[in-house]
Structure formats: structure tokens, C-alpha cells
Amino acid sequence: MSHYFAADLQALPLSVFAVVLAITLAVTFWASRRTSTATEFWAAGRGVSGFQNGFAIAGDYMSASSFLGFAGLIFLFGVDGFVGLVAALVAFLPVLLFMAERMRNAGKYTFADVLAFRLRERPARVAAAFGTLAVVFVYLIAQMVGGGALILALTGISFTPAVILVGAFMLIYVIFGGMLATTWVQIIKAGLLMTAGVVITLWVLAEVGFNPAELFDRAAAEHPDGAAYLEHGLQFDSSIGLVSFGLAFLLGTAGLPHILMRFFTVPDAKAARGSVAWAVVLIGSFYIMVMIIGLGARALLGQGGEEAAGTAGNLAVPNLALELGGGEGSAGGEVFLAIVAAVALATILAVVAGLVISASGAMAHDLWSNVVRKGHDSEKEEVVVAKLAAAGIGVAAILAAVVAGEGFNVSALVGLAFVVAASANFPAILLALLWRRFNTTGAVTGILFGLVSSTFFIIMSEPVWPGEDNSPIGSLALDNPAIYCIPLGFLGCWLGTVLSSESGAERSYDELNVRAQTGLGAEVGGEPVVDEERRPVGAST
Amino acid sequence: MASAPDDDRGSDRIDWVGIEGSPEFRELAASRRRFLVPATVFFLAFFLVYLVLTAYAQEFMGTEILGMPLAFLLAVAQVLMAWVVTALYLRASDREFEPLERRAAQAAAERFTTRSPR
């Protein structure tokens, strides 16, 4: 089967791709006529319904790695692949309980808005913008490299043009259509992904007579490790490594800037919590389907399918689609494969667009408007800078992905993105919302501790040091060091707070707490009710 | 952004500290905390038990019930748990927190907002 994915152009997948791209361009054109103000550009005019935003969150969150990556890991290593899926879903509970409504009530375009309410604005925004850009840029490169390699395998477009294609469309959506186009690309993608998931899952279950026990028996029988395929421990060689990996997903999601940004697009707090509920339903059911699809790939493709699935198993699902449709050369197989390939492409596009728009928020809204220009720029200028920032970040990510090349191990990058989100962004946001004594120094040191420790431990991790056990910190090295970095991030927040003598911040905690919990003075329906520059006496502006 | 220096309700002064200390807002905050603390303890414990089992009870997770390994059943149980906690939170928000939010907002408008002449 492997020669099917050779580097010659595949007409059928390419034509389905073209249809998907044409639809997204039409959406962008429609959205571009409704996007001119800053609120429209970053927050889709706050007119996205809770139901729509639930789909968009699912579309923003479920990257190609959820669909193809996790299914591939389950194909290769069995039930260890479930852990990432479970952690990535449960991660929405902290988002629901502590983030979604408070973000919506107290923020405007970025999570830095919430920090800036009660902390000294400039240091808080600079620190939060660095946390955002670190997560987004690393995640963006990982997505572009992974996406380029996937498009190469599925359509035969070679790596560099594939990356440029993804980057170009991403920039078209964001620059012309802003958050409205990004949102609808994400909604369309979530719809396509769910549909593909349901079809493949039902097809797999039909193959085993809708008897789950048979699915497990056949999958284990097709794996060289037999029964161990249904026990944990095949993928992760250390138990602590597995726990650390789970924690990174659990707490990282609540610090992902592009996910938090989605809550600014809905009209009120009720829609914000409703959108998380829809996202939890969609993502949860999709992840259960991914488990079944991964097992199905093992049961139906068997050990013989490993070579064609690639080193990380990313192509297990496309191969499964080909097999279910009737096998290589059959019309059914090729059509089904082409559809799955197009869904994968839509998935990549929706995620990278969401990442770029959140990076543009950090650069234009946080750094340019509120730090460099101190709030004295016009709204028109803010939108122009936002588009320039998006273009700059997009081009930089395209170049970085092309330089890194198709063989680059992106798992370390994805790990880094989640660890930074969990250890730099999450502690600072959570404590700003909940801890009265928290202050600016605490936020800055916390974000710094999180960023530095994540970078250090990722550089020390095994994938960076080729060969066996070559890491300078020996057995302490973890592929995903969240278990060290999250406590360090919280420690930084605490130390910075108790060692500094600021108390001026405390006054505005009252304001943030009231606003976050009641929605008083929240931004509504496109026009701000209370300007965000209105600050209590004593806070710096 | 260069917008008007004050909000569109004229130049009303809102006493945020006063609202934060008002009985209406305290009741809202307490009611929310009564939900959030146990819910957080529950979901964290539920998830961490699963995570620790996957890491330290690896063979046990292969135990089959009705032909399905525990590893799968417990993973599905996590998804169901997330759905249940979400549903309970939505219900508490609609029934308890929202009326309290309205009361706090009303108190804020009546007692903690000073209207300036336009």
C-alpha cells in the first residue's frame, strides 16, 4: 500500500481539496464585508452564538494530531494513546469552571486584558504577550510542519509548496476575514471532522458486527505484543513521563491563547459557558470515535499496515479509509481516502488560522496599542497593525517550517507549546482571577519561571539529544516536563507576590472580581459598554 | 484604543469596592464557591486516579469486562464524567448563579453607582 503515497500528484484528493478551499474562500469573502472594526476583526463583533462557538472551539482545538495523530498512536501502541485524548477533554472542565465566563465578562480581545485590569498594565501585558507568542509560534510551526508532511503524503504536493499553500490560505482567512472567517472555517471543519468520524466509526463497528469485544480481540491479535496492546505501558517507557504528559494537556488547554480568545466572540457569559458545553459534547464524542478508529485500524490493517502508516502512525487513518472503501485501486477506496485527506487539510487550516489571529491580538492589541502607543492609537490603526502582525507572524512561521523541514520531530514542539501554556499562562491567569493578594511582580515572575523552565527542560529532553540516554540531566529528562514546570510556574507567581511589597493592585481586584463574576460593565454586542481604559485610581495607565 | 475616556453611561462613578463587599455579591461569590470547590476536587481526583492507574497499574488496566479492557471503559468513564460535571454546572448557573448575578447587578445600580450630570 505504501507506494500509493508516493510523491506523484493525486488527482482525486487534489480536486476534493480544491472544493474545500473554494468554500473557505467564499466564506472569507462574505466575512470580509462584515469586518472593519477591531471588535469585528478579533471578536467577530461578539455575535457568534454559543452553539456556533462550541463548534468553533472544537474546530480550533482538534488539530490534525487529534484525528490522525492520536488514532495513529492507538494503532501503534494501543491504549496508551487514550491518555492524551482523555486529558485533552477533561481539560475543558477548568476552562468551563474558571475561565470561559470570567474571560468573557472582564476581557476584550486577549487574556492579557484580564491581567491588565488589576495589575500594572505594561509589565502585565508584555509578560502575557510573551506567554501567548511563545505558545502560538511554537504550536504554529508544529502544525505547519505536520501539515506540510501530511499534504505531501496525501496529495503528492511536495513539502515546501504544501507549507506555503497552508500559510497563504491561513493569511487570507485572517487578514481579509478576521475572526468571523476564522470562526466559520473552524465550524465547517468541525462539521466535516465529526461527519468523517461518525462514518469511519460506524464502518469499523460494522466490520466487527457491532461487537466491541470482537474489535478488541482482533486488534490485540493483530499486534505483536498481543494482550499487552490492551494494557498500558507500550508507548511511554516511564510512568512519571505518562503522568507528566497527562498533566500538560489537563492544565495546558486552559492557558492556550487561541482557545481563550474564542470566548470574546460570544455576546455574553451564558453563551460562553454554553459554548464550552457544546465543545465538551463534540470533542468527547469525537475522542471516543478516535479510540474506536485507532483500534479499528489495528484490527483491519494489522501489523502489515505499520510501514504504510509512517513512523508516528499518522497515515493509519487514511490507510484505514482506503481499506474500508474497498482497498487500493477501488473507486470506493480512493473516494473515501480523498474525502479523509480533504478533512485533514481543513483541520490544519482551521487550527493555524486560529493561532495566527490570537498572535496578532498579542502583538497589535497588547504590545502595540496598549504598551507602545499607551492606548492613544485610533481603532483604525489598531486593525491595520493587527493585519500587519498577522502577516509577519504567518510569514515567519512559514519560513521556520520550511527551514525545519518535513523530517523535523514536531512532537517536542507540541509538548513545548502545552507545557508553556500550562506553566506560564495558566498559573498567572488563574491567580489573577482568584487570589486577592496576587500582584504584578508575581505575574511577571510566574510567567518567566514557566517560560524559562519549559524551554530548559524541553531542551534537556531525550528527543533533542539523539541516541540512547544522552540528556545531560540523565533520567530526570522527560519528553514532556509539565510535572516540573507547572509547580515552578505557580512557585514563581507566589514568590514574586510575597517578596515584592506592592499593594496597589489589591484595590482593582475588587473591580475584576465583580466584573468577572457578574458581567457588570462587560463588552456587549460589538459596542463597548464600559471602555477598557477606565481604571480605578492608583492603577497605572 | 483611543475611545472616550469614560463609559457610555455618562461619567457614572461605580464603587467596585462597595459592590464587592455588598451582601448580594458576597452571596453570589459564596454560592459559586460552594459549587466550584467540590466540583474541582471531584474532577481532579477522578482524573488523577485514572492517570495514576494508566501509569502504575498497567496490567490491571488490561482486565476485561464484557470483552472490553478497563483501559477503554475508564477512558469512556472520563468522558462521561466531563459531560456530567458540565451539565451540573450549567444547571447551577441557570438556577442559582444567574438570579444572584441579577440581584448583585441591581444592588450595584441602586446603591453603588453615582450618576454624574451629563
Short mmCIF file of C-alpha atoms in Angstrom, two decimals, chain A residues 38 79-80 82-83 86-87 89-90 93-94 96-98 101-102 108-109 212-214 216-217 230-234 236 239-240 242-244 246-247 250-251 269-270 273-274 276-277 280-282 284-285 287-288 291-292 295 365 369-370 375-379 382 436 507 509-511 513-521 528-535, chain B residues 1-14 16-21 25-26 28-30 32-33 35-37 39-40 43-44 47-48 50-64 66-76 78-83 85-87 89-90 93-94 97-98 100-102 104-106 108-109:
data_model
loop_
_atom_site.label_atom_id
_atom_site.label_comp_id
_atom_site.label_asym_id
_atom_site.label_seq_id
_atom_site.Cartn_x
_atom_site.Cartn_y
_atom_site.Cartn_z
CA ALA A 38 -11.22 45.94 15.96
CA VAL A 79 -4.49 2.07 24.95
CA ASP A 80 -1.61 4.43 25.88
CA PHE A 82 -6.18 7.07 25.05
CA VAL A 83 -4.46 9.08 27.79
CA VAL A 86 -8.85 11.83 27.89
CA ALA A 87 -6.61 14.54 29.35
CA LEU A 89 -11.07 16.51 27.06
CA VAL A 90 -11.11 16.74 30.88
CA LEU A 93 -13.51 21.46 32.96
CA PRO A 94 -11.04 24.04 34.31
CA LEU A 96 -15.58 25.88 31.96
CA LEU A 97 -15.39 26.36 35.72
CA PHE A 98 -12.78 29.13 35.94
CA GLU A 101 -17.31 33.27 31.67
CA ARG A 102 -14.73 35.33 33.54
CA LYS A 108 -11.92 42.42 25.40
CA TYR A 109 -9.70 40.60 22.88
CA PRO A 212 -16.85 -4.20 20.75
CA ALA A 213 -15.35 -7.34 22.29
CA GLU A 214 -14.53 -8.58 18.81
CA PHE A 216 -10.57 -5.58 20.96
CA ASP A 217 -9.84 -9.26 20.32
CA LEU A 230 -4.79 -3.63 25.70
CA GLU A 231 -2.67 -2.77 28.76
CA HIS A 232 -0.83 0.47 29.37
CA GLY A 233 2.90 0.92 29.01
CA LEU A 234 3.71 0.29 25.33
CA PHE A 236 5.58 5.54 27.45
CA SER A 239 5.36 6.07 34.43
CA ILE A 240 6.27 9.56 35.55
CA LEU A 242 2.98 9.42 31.30
CA VAL A 243 1.67 11.35 34.32
CA SER A 244 3.57 14.46 33.24
CA GLY A 246 -1.39 13.94 31.09
CA LEU A 247 -0.90 17.00 33.33
CA LEU A 250 -5.05 18.89 31.55
CA LEU A 251 -3.76 22.33 32.54
CA ALA A 269 -21.33 34.82 29.78
CA LYS A 270 -24.26 32.47 29.29
CA ARG A 273 -20.44 28.60 29.19
CA GLY A 274 -22.89 27.18 26.68
CA VAL A 276 -17.85 25.11 26.34
CA ALA A 277 -20.70 22.66 26.91
CA VAL A 280 -17.23 19.18 25.50
CA VAL A 281 -20.03 17.18 23.88
CA LEU A 282 -18.48 17.37 20.41
CA GLY A 284 -15.81 14.00 23.89
CA SER A 285 -17.81 12.05 21.36
CA TYR A 287 -12.41 11.32 21.02
CA ILE A 288 -14.36 8.14 21.76
CA MET A 291 -10.31 5.40 20.09
CA ILE A 292 -12.52 3.08 18.06
CA LEU A 295 -8.34 0.15 17.31
CA HIS A 365 -3.69 44.89 20.90
CA SER A 369 -1.82 49.64 21.19
CA ASN A 370 -1.52 49.35 24.93
CA GLY A 375 -3.91 53.44 24.23
CA HIS A 376 -3.58 56.59 22.14
CA ASP A 377 -3.86 54.96 18.72
CA SER A 378 -7.04 55.00 16.69
CA GLU A 379 -9.13 51.89 16.19
CA GLU A 382 -5.09 49.01 15.68
CA ARG A 436 -6.64 38.80 46.08
CA ARG A 507 -7.88 47.74 45.02
CA TYR A 509 -9.08 43.05 42.46
CA ASP A 510 -12.48 44.12 43.77
CA GLU A 511 -13.33 45.52 40.36
CA ASN A 513 -13.84 40.10 40.78
CA VAL A 514 -17.16 41.92 40.45
CA ARG A 515 -16.86 42.27 36.70
CA ALA A 516 -15.73 38.66 36.16
CA GLN A 517 -18.49 37.17 38.31
CA THR A 518 -21.42 39.38 37.37
CA GLY A 519 -20.66 40.64 33.87
CA LEU A 520 -21.24 44.21 35.06
CA GLY A 521 -19.70 46.59 32.56
CA PRO A 528 -18.25 48.53 24.48
CA VAL A 529 -20.50 49.47 27.39
CA VAL A 530 -17.56 50.48 29.52
CA ASP A 531 -14.29 51.45 27.93
CA GLU A 532 -11.44 49.20 28.88
CA GLU A 533 -9.22 52.16 29.68
CA ARG A 534 -11.38 53.11 32.62
CA ARG A 535 -9.22 52.29 35.56
CA MET B 1 -7.51 52.26 21.80
CA ALA B 2 -8.41 55.89 21.66
CA SER B 3 -12.02 55.83 22.67
CA ALA B 4 -13.83 58.15 25.02
CA PRO B 5 -12.17 58.24 28.42
CA ASP B 6 -15.34 57.15 30.15
CA ASP B 7 -18.20 54.76 29.60
CA ASP B 8 -21.34 55.49 27.66
CA ARG B 9 -23.48 55.89 30.71
CA GLY B 10 -22.16 59.37 31.08
CA SER B 11 -19.45 59.67 33.69
CA ASP B 12 -21.08 57.47 36.31
CA ARG B 13 -18.79 56.53 39.16
CA ILE B 14 -19.05 52.91 40.08
CA TRP B 16 -16.46 48.49 42.80
CA VAL B 17 -15.12 48.01 46.32
CA GLY B 18 -18.57 48.68 47.70
CA ILE B 19 -20.18 46.16 45.37
CA GLU B 20 -17.54 43.56 46.18
CA GLY B 21 -18.36 43.86 49.86
CA PHE B 25 -22.27 39.99 45.80
CA ARG B 26 -20.92 38.01 48.77
CA LEU B 28 -23.14 35.17 44.72
CA ALA B 29 -19.44 34.55 45.37
CA ALA B 30 -20.18 32.11 48.21
CA ARG B 32 -20.40 29.87 43.29
CA ARG B 33 -17.60 28.74 45.59
CA PHE B 35 -20.15 24.59 43.66
CA LEU B 36 -16.63 25.16 42.35
CA VAL B 37 -14.61 23.77 45.24
CA ALA B 39 -16.56 20.11 41.63
CA THR B 40 -12.86 20.85 41.17
CA PHE B 43 -12.92 16.11 38.70
CA LEU B 44 -9.24 16.39 39.61
CA PHE B 47 -8.92 12.20 36.52
CA LEU B 48 -5.77 11.75 38.62
CA TYR B 50 -7.24 7.33 36.10
CA LEU B 51 -3.88 8.90 35.20
CA VAL B 52 -2.09 7.12 38.05
CA LEU B 53 -3.72 3.80 37.11
CA THR B 54 -2.55 4.17 33.50
CA ALA B 55 0.98 4.85 34.74
CA TYR B 56 1.30 2.43 37.67
CA ALA B 57 -1.33 -0.30 37.26
CA GLN B 58 -0.69 -1.08 33.65
CA GLU B 59 -1.55 -4.78 33.61
CA PHE B 60 -4.62 -4.23 35.73
CA MET B 61 -5.88 -1.83 33.05
CA GLY B 62 -5.95 -4.78 30.66
CA THR B 63 -8.58 -6.57 32.79
CA GLU B 64 -11.53 -7.34 30.55
CA LEU B 66 -17.67 -7.87 28.87
CA GLY B 67 -14.76 -8.25 26.47
CA MET B 68 -13.63 -4.66 26.85
CA PRO B 69 -10.43 -3.71 28.70
CA LEU B 70 -10.64 -1.41 31.73
CA ALA B 71 -8.32 0.99 29.91
CA PHE B 72 -11.14 1.66 27.43
CA LEU B 73 -14.01 1.62 29.92
CA LEU B 74 -12.26 4.05 32.28
CA ALA B 75 -11.35 6.35 29.38
CA VAL B 76 -15.02 6.44 28.36
CA GLN B 78 -13.76 10.14 31.99
CA VAL B 79 -15.69 11.49 29.01
CA LEU B 80 -19.00 10.76 30.75
CA MET B 81 -17.69 12.42 33.92
CA ALA B 82 -16.80 15.57 31.95
CA TRP B 83 -20.31 15.64 30.47
CA VAL B 85 -19.89 17.96 35.58
CA THR B 86 -20.61 20.28 32.64
CA ALA B 87 -24.34 19.61 32.82
CA TYR B 89 -22.51 23.45 36.21
CA LEU B 90 -24.89 24.71 33.53
CA SER B 93 -25.55 28.60 36.67
CA ASP B 94 -29.05 28.95 35.31
CA PHE B 97 -25.90 31.92 39.98
CA GLU B 98 -27.82 33.87 37.37
CA LEU B 100 -27.85 36.10 42.21
CA GLU B 101 -25.91 37.89 39.47
CA ARG B 102 -29.02 39.90 38.65
CA ALA B 104 -25.90 41.91 42.64
CA ALA B 105 -26.21 43.99 39.48
CA GLN B 106 -29.38 45.59 40.79
CA ALA B 108 -24.80 47.88 42.17
CA ALA B 109 -27.07 50.12 40.13
#
